[in-house]
Amino acid sequence: MTVSSAPGKVYLFGEHAVVYGEPAVPCAIERRATVAVEPRDDDHVRVEAEDLTLDGFTVEYSGDANDRPDVDVPTPLVDAAMGYIDAAVEQARDALGAPDAGFDVVVESDIPLGAGLGSSAAVVVAAIDAATRSLGRELDPREIAERAYRAEYEVQDGQASRADTFCSAMGGAVRVEGDDCRTLDAPNLPLVVGFDGGAGDTGALVAGVRALKERYDFAARTVGSIGDVVRAGERLLADADPTEEPDEVLLSELGRLMDFNHGLLEALGVSSRSLDNMVWAARMADAHGAKLTGAGGGGCIVALDPTEETETALRFTPGCEDAFRAELADEGVRAEDDRAARRREDEGES
Ligand code: MEV
């Protein structure tokens, strides 16, 4: 099998506003989706999802994407996962010039679905890479990012920015403003994630912000203000030495901007009680700053704290299911064939 992995991400700044052309700064984190692909002799696609923080499932369907499988898992979850995998397979077929290529696909992910950590982008990026490599074509990470963006754009009915997919394909911290996507030389920030065990509906949340923005000038200005916060954050990152541990001054200034960013997202209606509880738990534990990450509605927050305090406080916060330190993932999409082969060998030996 050909195996690829790609990282999830947190937004330091700028989700939602990035959909309207404002800049955003997401950072890839060491939580990865791994996709193994084997080409088939027919045009069918068989998908096995081992752990998408939902019950594992296996489905097989023909080349017709409308041919939905009959499985014993809640339909919206299967549809969400399958929609992205369908779209990734279509992109791989297009890149290969092989519209009838069939694949066996096995997905494993330690990124919770729909929780603001970029699970769908990571699955799509890794799936495009593994499927194309399985038929002998190696794509540049920028092309994978572009194709993954097209896949997300299609599944999310045109309501997607390039931020999640570019970040997952390239790794590290990135800056995205419309079509302009760049990698950043950022210092290694002490990121802590809190997860409420829930998920938000990205399409509905993006549509809600769009409706507010169209109805009220002050909501449109709120979106613009998020862009201003991002630009201020970028200046801080640009002035920092990426080889040094970030100092207290930098962390407290970045943290203040994260707090501000959360307030603006809250005003746009995309926070939730559990996200706010976790943000406040982090602030009370003296984190430099905290905000929701991703589409919101439920899922994850990200805080800045080099000490253990925030992680500990989050663990004791009602409604917080998991808290962990998120290391920046320097590598974006990568081949895992050797690692997978080594693991199989080790399992065979034991
Ligand atoms: C979702 O992870 C981030 C949003 O900004 C949507 C997008 O950028 O596609 C809400």
CSV table of C-alpha atoms and ligand atoms in Angstrom, one decimal:
chain,number,residue,atom,x,y,z
A,1,MET,CA,0.0,0.0,0.0
A,2,THR,CA,1.1,3.6,-0.5
A,3,VAL,CA,0.8,5.5,2.7
A,4,SER,CA,0.8,9.3,3.2
A,5,SER,CA,0.1,11.5,6.2
A,6,ALA,CA,-0.7,15.2,6.7
A,7,PRO,CA,-1.0,17.3,9.8
A,8,GLY,CA,-4.0,19.1,11.4
A,9,LYS,CA,-3.8,22.8,12.4
A,10,VAL,CA,-4.8,25.5,14.7
A,11,TYR,CA,-5.6,29.0,13.8
A,12,LEU,CA,-3.4,31.5,15.6
A,13,PHE,CA,-5.5,34.2,13.9
A,14,GLY,CA,-8.0,34.9,11.2
A,15,GLU,CA,-10.5,32.0,10.7
A,16,HIS,CA,-13.8,33.1,9.1
A,17,ALA,CA,-12.5,36.5,8.0
A,18,VAL,CA,-10.1,34.6,5.6
A,19,VAL,CA,-13.1,33.4,3.6
A,20,TYR,CA,-13.7,37.1,2.7
A,21,GLY,CA,-10.1,37.8,1.6
A,22,GLU,CA,-8.6,38.9,4.9
A,23,PRO,CA,-5.3,37.3,5.9
A,24,ALA,CA,-5.1,34.3,8.3
A,25,VAL,CA,-2.2,32.6,10.1
A,26,PRO,CA,-2.8,28.9,10.8
A,27,CYS,CA,-0.1,26.6,12.3
A,28,ALA,CA,0.2,22.9,11.5
A,29,ILE,CA,0.3,20.7,14.6
A,30,GLU,CA,1.6,17.2,15.3
A,31,ARG,CA,-1.8,15.4,15.0
A,32,ARG,CA,-1.9,13.7,11.7
A,33,ALA,CA,-4.4,11.9,9.4
A,34,THR,CA,-2.8,8.9,7.7
A,35,VAL,CA,-4.2,7.5,4.4
A,36,ALA,CA,-3.2,4.2,2.8
A,37,VAL,CA,-4.1,3.5,-0.8
A,38,GLU,CA,-4.0,0.5,-3.0
A,39,PRO,CA,-5.0,0.8,-6.7
A,40,ARG,CA,-7.8,-1.6,-7.8
A,41,ASP,CA,-8.4,-3.5,-11.1
A,42,ASP,CA,-11.9,-1.9,-11.4
A,43,ASP,CA,-13.2,1.6,-11.0
A,44,HIS,CA,-14.6,1.0,-7.5
A,45,VAL,CA,-13.5,2.9,-4.4
A,46,ARG,CA,-13.5,1.0,-1.1
A,47,VAL,CA,-13.0,3.1,2.0
A,48,GLU,CA,-12.2,1.9,5.5
A,49,ALA,CA,-12.1,4.5,8.2
A,50,GLU,CA,-10.5,3.2,11.3
A,51,ASP,CA,-10.6,6.1,13.6
A,52,LEU,CA,-12.1,9.4,12.8
A,53,THR,CA,-13.2,9.7,16.4
A,54,LEU,CA,-16.4,8.0,15.3
A,55,ASP,CA,-17.1,4.3,15.0
A,56,GLY,CA,-14.9,2.9,12.3
A,57,PHE,CA,-16.7,1.9,9.1
A,58,THR,CA,-16.0,0.2,5.8
A,59,VAL,CA,-17.9,1.1,2.6
A,60,GLU,CA,-17.5,0.1,-1.0
A,61,TYR,CA,-19.1,1.9,-3.9
A,62,SER,CA,-18.7,2.1,-7.6
A,63,GLY,CA,-17.3,5.0,-9.6
A,64,ASP,CA,-20.6,6.8,-9.2
A,65,ALA,CA,-20.3,9.2,-6.3
A,66,ASN,CA,-24.1,9.2,-5.7
A,67,ASP,CA,-24.0,5.5,-5.0
A,68,ARG,CA,-24.1,5.8,-1.2
A,69,PRO,CA,-23.3,2.8,0.9
A,70,ASP,CA,-25.5,1.2,3.5
A,71,VAL,CA,-23.7,1.3,6.8
A,72,ASP,CA,-24.5,1.2,10.4
A,73,VAL,CA,-23.1,4.6,11.3
A,74,PRO,CA,-25.0,8.0,11.6
A,75,THR,CA,-25.5,9.2,8.0
A,76,PRO,CA,-24.2,12.8,8.4
A,77,LEU,CA,-20.9,11.5,9.8
A,78,VAL,CA,-20.4,9.0,6.9
A,79,ASP,CA,-21.5,11.7,4.4
A,80,ALA,CA,-19.1,14.2,5.8
A,81,ALA,CA,-16.1,11.8,5.7
A,82,MET,CA,-17.1,10.2,2.4
A,83,GLY,CA,-17.8,13.6,0.7
A,84,TYR,CA,-14.2,14.6,1.3
A,85,ILE,CA,-12.7,11.3,0.3
A,86,ASP,CA,-14.8,11.2,-2.9
A,87,ALA,CA,-13.6,14.7,-3.8
A,88,ALA,CA,-10.0,13.8,-3.0
A,89,VAL,CA,-10.3,10.6,-5.3
A,90,GLU,CA,-11.7,12.8,-8.1
A,91,GLN,CA,-8.7,15.2,-7.8
A,92,ALA,CA,-6.3,12.3,-7.8
A,93,ARG,CA,-8.0,10.8,-10.9
A,94,ASP,CA,-7.8,14.2,-12.6
A,95,ALA,CA,-4.1,14.6,-11.7
A,96,LEU,CA,-3.4,11.1,-13.1
A,97,GLY,CA,-5.5,11.6,-16.2
A,98,ALA,CA,-7.2,8.3,-15.2
A,99,PRO,CA,-10.9,9.0,-14.7
A,100,ASP,CA,-11.7,5.3,-14.1
A,101,ALA,CA,-9.0,4.6,-11.6
A,102,GLY,CA,-10.3,2.6,-8.6
A,103,PHE,CA,-8.7,2.5,-5.1
A,104,ASP,CA,-8.9,0.8,-1.7
A,105,VAL,CA,-8.5,3.6,0.8
A,106,VAL,CA,-7.8,3.2,4.5
A,107,VAL,CA,-8.1,6.3,6.7
A,108,GLU,CA,-6.7,6.6,10.2
A,109,SER,CA,-6.8,10.0,12.0
A,110,ASP,CA,-6.0,11.2,15.4
A,111,ILE,CA,-7.6,14.6,14.6
A,112,PRO,CA,-11.2,14.9,15.8
A,113,LEU,CA,-13.7,15.5,13.0
A,114,GLY,CA,-15.2,19.0,12.7
A,115,ALA,CA,-13.5,20.2,15.8
A,116,GLY,CA,-11.5,23.1,14.3
A,117,LEU,CA,-8.2,21.1,13.9
A,118,GLY,CA,-8.4,20.7,10.1
A,119,SER,CA,-9.3,17.0,10.0
A,120,SER,CA,-11.0,17.2,6.6
A,121,ALA,CA,-8.1,19.1,5.0
A,122,ALA,CA,-5.5,16.6,6.4
A,123,VAL,CA,-7.5,13.6,5.1
A,124,VAL,CA,-8.0,15.2,1.7
A,125,VAL,CA,-4.3,16.2,1.4
A,126,ALA,CA,-3.0,12.8,2.5
A,127,ALA,CA,-5.5,11.0,0.3
A,128,ILE,CA,-4.5,13.0,-2.9
A,129,ASP,CA,-0.8,12.3,-2.2
A,130,ALA,CA,-1.2,8.6,-1.5
A,131,ALA,CA,-3.6,8.0,-4.4
A,132,THR,CA,-1.4,9.7,-7.0
A,133,ARG,CA,1.8,8.1,-5.7
A,134,SER,CA,0.1,4.7,-5.7
A,135,LEU,CA,-0.1,5.1,-9.5
A,136,GLY,CA,3.4,6.5,-9.9
A,137,ARG,CA,2.9,10.2,-10.0
A,138,GLU,CA,4.5,12.4,-7.3
A,139,LEU,CA,2.8,15.8,-6.9
A,140,ASP,CA,4.5,18.9,-5.5
A,141,PRO,CA,3.0,19.9,-2.1
A,142,ARG,CA,1.8,23.2,-3.6
A,143,GLU,CA,-0.2,21.3,-6.3
A,144,ILE,CA,-1.5,19.0,-3.6
A,145,ALA,CA,-2.6,22.1,-1.6
A,146,GLU,CA,-4.3,23.5,-4.7
A,147,ARG,CA,-6.1,20.3,-5.5
A,148,ALA,CA,-7.1,19.7,-1.9
A,149,TYR,CA,-8.5,23.3,-1.8
A,150,ARG,CA,-10.6,22.5,-4.9
A,151,ALA,CA,-11.9,19.3,-3.2
A,152,GLU,CA,-12.9,21.2,0.0
A,153,TYR,CA,-14.4,24.1,-2.0
A,154,GLU,CA,-16.6,21.6,-3.8
A,155,VAL,CA,-17.7,19.7,-0.7
A,156,GLN,CA,-18.3,23.0,1.3
A,157,ASP,CA,-20.3,24.5,-1.6
A,158,GLY,CA,-17.8,27.2,-2.3
A,159,GLN,CA,-17.5,28.3,1.3
A,160,ALA,CA,-13.8,27.4,1.8
A,161,SER,CA,-10.6,29.4,2.0
A,162,ARG,CA,-7.1,28.0,1.0
A,163,ALA,CA,-5.9,28.2,4.6
A,164,ASP,CA,-6.6,24.7,6.0
A,165,THR,CA,-5.4,22.8,3.0
A,166,PHE,CA,-2.3,24.9,2.3
A,167,CYS,CA,-1.3,24.6,6.0
A,168,SER,CA,-1.8,20.9,6.0
A,169,ALA,CA,0.2,20.4,2.7
A,170,MET,CA,3.1,22.6,3.6
A,171,GLY,CA,3.4,22.3,7.4
A,172,GLY,CA,4.7,24.9,9.8
A,173,ALA,CA,3.1,28.3,10.2
A,174,VAL,CA,1.6,29.8,7.0
A,175,ARG,CA,-0.1,33.0,5.9
A,176,VAL,CA,-3.0,32.9,3.5
A,177,GLU,CA,-4.8,35.9,2.0
A,178,GLY,CA,-7.1,35.0,-0.9
A,179,ASP,CA,-4.9,33.2,-3.5
A,180,ASP,CA,-1.7,34.4,-1.9
A,181,CYS,CA,-0.4,31.5,0.2
A,182,ARG,CA,3.1,31.7,1.9
A,183,THR,CA,5.0,29.7,4.5
A,184,LEU,CA,6.2,31.8,7.5
A,185,ASP,CA,9.4,31.5,9.6
A,186,ALA,CA,7.7,31.6,13.0
A,187,PRO,CA,9.2,30.8,16.4
A,188,ASN,CA,8.0,27.6,18.0
A,189,LEU,CA,5.0,28.8,20.0
A,190,PRO,CA,3.8,27.0,23.2
A,191,LEU,CA,0.3,26.0,22.0
A,192,VAL,CA,-2.2,24.2,24.2
A,193,VAL,CA,-5.4,22.8,22.8
A,194,GLY,CA,-8.7,22.2,24.8
A,195,PHE,CA,-11.4,20.0,23.1
A,196,ASP,CA,-15.0,19.9,24.3
A,197,GLY,CA,-15.7,16.6,22.5
A,198,GLY,CA,-18.1,18.3,20.1
A,199,ALA,CA,-18.0,19.5,16.5
A,200,GLY,CA,-19.4,22.4,14.6
A,201,ASP,CA,-21.0,22.5,11.1
A,202,THR,CA,-18.5,24.5,9.1
A,203,GLY,CA,-20.9,25.2,6.2
A,204,ALA,CA,-23.7,26.5,8.5
A,205,LEU,CA,-21.3,28.6,10.6
A,206,VAL,CA,-19.7,30.2,7.6
A,207,ALA,CA,-23.1,30.8,6.1
A,208,GLY,CA,-24.2,32.5,9.4
A,209,VAL,CA,-21.2,34.9,9.4
A,210,ARG,CA,-21.9,35.7,5.7
A,211,ALA,CA,-25.6,36.5,6.5
A,212,LEU,CA,-24.6,38.8,9.5
A,213,LYS,CA,-22.0,40.5,7.3
A,214,GLU,CA,-24.4,41.1,4.5
A,215,ARG,CA,-27.1,42.4,6.9
A,216,TYR,CA,-25.1,44.7,9.2
A,217,ASP,CA,-22.2,47.1,8.4
A,218,PHE,CA,-20.9,46.6,11.9
A,219,ALA,CA,-20.6,42.9,11.3
A,220,ALA,CA,-18.7,43.5,8.0
A,221,ARG,CA,-16.4,45.9,10.0
A,222,THR,CA,-16.0,43.1,12.6
A,223,VAL,CA,-14.7,40.8,9.8
A,224,GLY,CA,-12.4,43.7,8.7
A,225,SER,CA,-11.2,44.1,12.3
A,226,ILE,CA,-10.2,40.4,12.4
A,227,GLY,CA,-8.0,41.2,9.4
A,228,ASP,CA,-6.4,44.1,11.4
A,229,VAL,CA,-5.7,41.8,14.3
A,230,VAL,CA,-4.0,39.3,11.9
A,231,ARG,CA,-1.9,42.0,10.4
A,232,ALA,CA,-0.8,43.1,13.9
A,233,GLY,CA,0.0,39.5,14.8
A,234,GLU,CA,2.0,39.0,11.6
A,235,ARG,CA,4.2,42.0,12.3
A,236,LEU,CA,5.0,40.5,15.7
A,237,LEU,CA,5.9,37.2,14.2
A,238,ALA,CA,8.0,38.9,11.4
A,239,ASP,CA,10.0,40.8,14.1
A,240,ALA,CA,10.7,37.6,16.1
A,241,ASP,CA,13.8,35.4,15.8
A,242,PRO,CA,12.4,32.0,14.6
A,243,THR,CA,15.4,30.2,16.0
A,244,GLU,CA,14.9,31.5,19.6
A,245,GLU,CA,12.3,30.5,22.1
A,246,PRO,CA,9.6,33.3,22.1
A,247,ASP,CA,10.1,35.7,25.1
A,248,GLU,CA,7.4,36.8,27.5
A,249,VAL,CA,6.9,40.1,25.7
A,250,LEU,CA,6.2,38.5,22.4
A,251,LEU,CA,3.9,35.9,24.0
A,252,SER,CA,1.9,38.4,25.9
A,253,GLU,CA,1.4,40.6,22.8
A,254,LEU,CA,0.4,37.6,20.7
A,255,GLY,CA,-1.9,36.4,23.5
A,256,ARG,CA,-3.6,39.8,23.7
A,257,LEU,CA,-4.3,39.6,20.0
A,258,MET,CA,-5.6,36.1,20.4
A,259,ASP,CA,-8.0,37.3,23.1
A,260,PHE,CA,-9.1,40.1,20.8
A,261,ASN,CA,-9.6,37.7,17.9
A,262,HIS,CA,-11.8,35.5,20.1
A,263,GLY,CA,-13.9,38.4,21.2
A,264,LEU,CA,-14.6,39.3,17.5
A,265,LEU,CA,-15.4,35.7,16.6
A,266,GLU,CA,-17.8,35.6,19.6
A,267,ALA,CA,-19.5,38.8,18.3
A,268,LEU,CA,-19.9,37.0,15.0
A,269,GLY,CA,-21.8,34.2,16.7
A,270,VAL,CA,-19.4,31.3,16.2
A,271,SER,CA,-18.4,30.6,19.7
A,272,SER,CA,-20.3,28.4,22.2
A,273,ARG,CA,-20.7,28.2,25.9
A,274,SER,CA,-18.2,25.3,26.2
A,275,LEU,CA,-15.6,27.1,23.9
A,276,ASP,CA,-16.0,30.3,26.0
A,277,ASN,CA,-15.7,28.2,29.3
A,278,MET,CA,-12.4,26.7,28.0
A,279,VAL,CA,-11.1,30.1,26.8
A,280,TRP,CA,-11.9,31.6,30.3
A,281,ALA,CA,-10.3,28.6,32.1
A,282,ALA,CA,-7.1,29.2,30.1
A,283,ARG,CA,-7.1,32.9,30.9
A,284,MET,CA,-7.7,32.2,34.6
A,285,ALA,CA,-4.7,29.9,34.5
A,286,ASP,CA,-2.6,32.8,33.3
A,287,ALA,CA,-2.3,31.7,29.7
A,288,HIS,CA,-1.0,34.7,27.6
A,289,GLY,CA,-4.2,34.4,25.5
A,290,ALA,CA,-6.8,32.0,24.2
A,291,LYS,CA,-9.3,31.8,21.4
A,292,LEU,CA,-11.5,29.3,19.6
A,293,THR,CA,-9.9,27.7,16.5
A,294,GLY,CA,-11.5,26.8,13.2
A,295,ALA,CA,-15.2,27.3,12.4
A,296,GLY,CA,-16.3,27.2,16.0
A,297,GLY,CA,-19.8,26.2,17.3
A,298,GLY,CA,-18.0,23.5,19.4
A,299,GLY,CA,-14.7,21.7,19.2
A,300,CYS,CA,-11.4,23.2,20.2
A,301,ILE,CA,-9.7,26.3,21.6
A,302,VAL,CA,-6.1,27.1,21.4
A,303,ALA,CA,-4.2,28.9,24.2
A,304,LEU,CA,-0.6,30.2,24.5
A,305,ASP,CA,1.2,29.0,27.7
A,306,PRO,CA,4.7,27.7,28.1
A,307,THR,CA,3.8,26.3,31.6
A,308,GLU,CA,1.7,23.3,32.5
A,309,GLU,CA,-1.0,25.5,34.1
A,310,THR,CA,-3.4,25.9,31.2
A,311,GLU,CA,-3.4,22.2,30.3
A,312,THR,CA,-4.1,21.3,34.0
A,313,ALA,CA,-6.8,23.9,34.3
A,314,LEU,CA,-8.5,22.7,31.1
A,315,ARG,CA,-8.5,19.1,32.4
A,316,PHE,CA,-10.6,20.2,35.4
A,317,THR,CA,-12.9,22.4,33.3
A,318,PRO,CA,-16.5,21.1,33.0
A,319,GLY,CA,-17.2,20.4,29.4
A,320,CYS,CA,-13.5,20.0,28.4
A,321,GLU,CA,-12.9,16.4,27.3
A,322,ASP,CA,-9.3,16.5,26.3
A,323,ALA,CA,-6.4,19.0,26.7
A,324,PHE,CA,-3.0,18.6,25.2
A,325,ARG,CA,0.2,20.5,24.2
A,326,ALA,CA,0.3,20.9,20.4
A,327,GLU,CA,3.8,20.8,18.9
A,328,LEU,CA,4.2,22.7,15.7
A,329,ALA,CA,4.5,20.2,12.8
A,330,ASP,CA,7.3,21.4,10.6
A,331,GLU,CA,6.5,18.8,8.0
A,332,GLY,CA,3.3,19.0,5.9
A,333,VAL,CA,2.2,16.1,3.7
A,334,ARG,CA,4.7,13.2,3.7
A,335,ALA,CA,5.2,9.7,2.5
A,336,GLU,CA,4.9,7.1,5.3
A,337,ASP,CA,5.6,4.0,3.2
A,338,ASP,CA,8.8,3.2,5.0
A,339,ARG,CA,7.4,3.8,8.4
A,340,ALA,CA,4.3,1.7,7.6
A,341,ALA,CA,6.5,-1.1,6.2
A,342,ARG,CA,8.7,-1.0,9.4
A,343,ARG,CA,5.6,-1.2,11.5
A,344,ARG,CA,4.3,-4.2,9.6
A,345,GLU,CA,7.7,-5.9,10.0
A,346,ASP,CA,7.8,-5.2,13.7
A,347,GLU,CA,4.3,-6.6,14.1
A,348,GLY,CA,5.3,-9.6,12.1
A,349,GLU,CA,8.3,-10.2,14.4
A,350,SER,CA,6.5,-9.8,17.6
B,1,MEV,C1,-12.5,26.3,9.0
B,1,MEV,O1,-11.4,25.5,9.5
B,1,MEV,C2,-12.0,27.7,8.8
B,1,MEV,C3,-12.9,28.7,8.2
B,1,MEV,O2,-12.2,30.0,8.1
B,1,MEV,C4,-13.4,28.3,6.8
B,1,MEV,C5,-12.3,28.3,5.8
B,1,MEV,O3,-11.4,29.0,5.9
B,1,MEV,O4,-12.5,27.6,4.8
B,1,MEV,C6,-14.1,29.0,9.1
